[in-house]
Coordinates of C-alpha atoms in Angstrom, one line a residue:
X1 CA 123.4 116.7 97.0
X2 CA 125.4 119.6 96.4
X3 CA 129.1 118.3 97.8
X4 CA 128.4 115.1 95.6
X5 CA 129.2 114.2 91.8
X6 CA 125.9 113.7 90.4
X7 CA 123.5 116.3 91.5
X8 CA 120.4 113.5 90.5
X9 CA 121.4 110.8 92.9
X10 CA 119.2 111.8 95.3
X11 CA 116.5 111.9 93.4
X12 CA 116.6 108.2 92.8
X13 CA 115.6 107.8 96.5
X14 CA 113.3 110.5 96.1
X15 CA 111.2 109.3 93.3
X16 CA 111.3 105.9 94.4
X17 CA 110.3 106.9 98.0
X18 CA 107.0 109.2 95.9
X19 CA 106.3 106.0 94.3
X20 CA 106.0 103.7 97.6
X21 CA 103.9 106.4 99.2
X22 CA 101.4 106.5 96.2
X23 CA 101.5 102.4 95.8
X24 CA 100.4 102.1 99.8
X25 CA 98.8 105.5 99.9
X26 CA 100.7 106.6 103.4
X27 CA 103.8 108.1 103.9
X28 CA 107.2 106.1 104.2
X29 CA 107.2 106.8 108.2
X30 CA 103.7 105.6 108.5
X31 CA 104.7 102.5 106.1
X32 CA 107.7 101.6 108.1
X33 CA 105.9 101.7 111.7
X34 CA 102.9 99.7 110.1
X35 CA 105.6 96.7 108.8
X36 CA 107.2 97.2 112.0
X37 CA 104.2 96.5 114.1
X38 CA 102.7 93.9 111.3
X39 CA 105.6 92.4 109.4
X40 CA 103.4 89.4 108.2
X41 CA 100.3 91.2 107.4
X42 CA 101.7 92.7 103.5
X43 CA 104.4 90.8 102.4
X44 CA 104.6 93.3 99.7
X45 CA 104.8 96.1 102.2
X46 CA 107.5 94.5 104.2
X47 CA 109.9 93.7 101.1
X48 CA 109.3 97.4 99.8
X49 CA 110.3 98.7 103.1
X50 CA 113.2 96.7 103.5
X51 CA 114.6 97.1 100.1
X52 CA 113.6 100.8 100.1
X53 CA 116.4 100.6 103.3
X54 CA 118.8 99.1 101.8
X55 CA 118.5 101.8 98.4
X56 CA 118.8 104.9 101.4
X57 CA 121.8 102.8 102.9
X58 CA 123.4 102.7 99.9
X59 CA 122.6 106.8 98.2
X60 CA 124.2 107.4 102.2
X61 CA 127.9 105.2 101.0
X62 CA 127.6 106.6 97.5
X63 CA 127.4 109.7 99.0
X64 CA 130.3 109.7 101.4
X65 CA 132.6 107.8 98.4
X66 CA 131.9 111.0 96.3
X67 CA 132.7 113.3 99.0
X68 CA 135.7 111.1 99.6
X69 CA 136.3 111.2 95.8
X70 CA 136.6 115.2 95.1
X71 CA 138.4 115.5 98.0
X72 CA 141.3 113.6 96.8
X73 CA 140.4 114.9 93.1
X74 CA 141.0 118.9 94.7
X75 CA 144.5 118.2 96.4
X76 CA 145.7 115.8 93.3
X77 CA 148.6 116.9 91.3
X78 CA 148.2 116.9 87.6
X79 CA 148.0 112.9 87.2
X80 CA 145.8 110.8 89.6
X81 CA 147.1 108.4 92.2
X82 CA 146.7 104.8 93.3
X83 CA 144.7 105.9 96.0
X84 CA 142.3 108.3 94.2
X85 CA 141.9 105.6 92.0
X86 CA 140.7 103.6 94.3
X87 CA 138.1 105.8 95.7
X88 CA 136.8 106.4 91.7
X89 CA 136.1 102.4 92.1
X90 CA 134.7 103.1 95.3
X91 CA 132.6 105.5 94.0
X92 CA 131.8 103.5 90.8
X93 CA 131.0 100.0 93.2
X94 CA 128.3 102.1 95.0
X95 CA 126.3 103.6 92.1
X96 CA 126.3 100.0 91.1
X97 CA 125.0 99.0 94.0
X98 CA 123.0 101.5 94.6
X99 CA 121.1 101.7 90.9
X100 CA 121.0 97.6 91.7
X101 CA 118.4 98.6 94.8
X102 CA 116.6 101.2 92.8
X103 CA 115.9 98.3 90.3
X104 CA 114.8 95.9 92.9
X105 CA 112.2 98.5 94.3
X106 CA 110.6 99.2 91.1
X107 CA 110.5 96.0 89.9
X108 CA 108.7 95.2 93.1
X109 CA 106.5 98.2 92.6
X110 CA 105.7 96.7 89.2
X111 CA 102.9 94.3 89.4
X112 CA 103.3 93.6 85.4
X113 CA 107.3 93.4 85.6
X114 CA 108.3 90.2 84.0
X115 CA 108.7 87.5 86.1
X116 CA 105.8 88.7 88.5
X117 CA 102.7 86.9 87.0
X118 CA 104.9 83.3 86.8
X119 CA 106.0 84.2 90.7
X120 CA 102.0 85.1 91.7
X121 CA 101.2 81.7 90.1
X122 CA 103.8 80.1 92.0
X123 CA 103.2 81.6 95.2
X124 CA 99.1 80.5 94.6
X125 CA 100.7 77.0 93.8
X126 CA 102.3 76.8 97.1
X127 CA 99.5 78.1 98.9
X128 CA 96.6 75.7 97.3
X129 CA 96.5 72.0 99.1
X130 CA 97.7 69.0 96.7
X131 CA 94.7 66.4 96.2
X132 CA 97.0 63.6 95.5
X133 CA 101.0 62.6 95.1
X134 CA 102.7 64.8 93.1
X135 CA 104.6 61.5 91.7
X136 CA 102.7 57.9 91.5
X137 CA 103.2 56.2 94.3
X138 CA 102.6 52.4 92.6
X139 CA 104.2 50.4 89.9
X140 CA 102.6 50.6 86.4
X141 CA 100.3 47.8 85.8
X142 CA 102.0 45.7 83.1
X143 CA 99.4 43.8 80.1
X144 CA 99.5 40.4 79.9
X145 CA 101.5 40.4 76.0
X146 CA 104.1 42.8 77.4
X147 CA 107.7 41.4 76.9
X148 CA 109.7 41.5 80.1
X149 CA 112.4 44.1 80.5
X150 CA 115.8 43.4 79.5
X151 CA 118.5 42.8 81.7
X152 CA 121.8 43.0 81.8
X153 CA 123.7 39.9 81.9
X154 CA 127.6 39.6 84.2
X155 CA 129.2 38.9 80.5
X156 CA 127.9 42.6 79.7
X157 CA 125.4 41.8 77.2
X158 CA 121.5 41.9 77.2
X159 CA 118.9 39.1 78.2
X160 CA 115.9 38.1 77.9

């Protein structure tokens, strides 16, 4: 990205894009048209390829923000005005946004990132059928030498 600010924001996208191709062995075309056609069949696939989207969609607003940015930067006077600095929070909103996606995909790339072995369990959890209640369904059975419970009388103390 030469017209752009940080000459390494591409190559988020680009590493991250290497990275899906060597996790599903095919390339990201091939990837998408097999989601496309088979959305259910990987739900792993089909989140990385959506996310993956979303990270592209955002490097493309980052882009155009820093573009935007030095624009305003080149024809500025000596001091910066309200509008330029409102296109530097532009700029900064989508790098935040943007390094947000780049953490999603990794972390879904990640089969050992935390929080993936207790969301595996869970997932095997909803999957498995329940052999019984998940609550009991009857009263306890009270012993014979149990007291009664207590009750509250209308003067607002206890009874027996």
């Amino acid at each position: 990205m030469s017209d752009g600010i940080s000459d390494d924001a591409e190559d988020v996208v680009g590493v991250l894009t290497e990275r899906i191709e060597e996790h599903f062995g095919m390339g990201m075309e091939q990837l998408k048209a097999a989601v496309s056609a088979k959305p259910n069949a990987n739900p792993a696939a089909t989140d990385v390829v959506k996310w993956h989207g979303l990270l592209v969609q955002a490097q493309s607003v980052l882009g155009r923000a820093e573009v935007d940015l030095l624009a305003a930067l080149e024809a500025q006077p000596s001091e910066v005005d309200d509008p330029t600095m409102g296109l530097a929070h532009r700029v900064n909103a989508a790098v935040t946004a943007r390094d947000g996606r780049a953490l999603v995909v990794r972390w879904l790339l990640d089969p050992d990132a935390p929080g993936k072995k207790d969301l595996a369990a869970e997932r095997l959890a909803r999957l498995r059928p329940r052999t019984g209640p998940a609550v009991p369904t009857s009263a306890p059975q009270r012993s014979g030498g149990a007291p009664a419970p207590a009750s509250v009388s209308r003067a607002g103390g206890f009874t027996r």
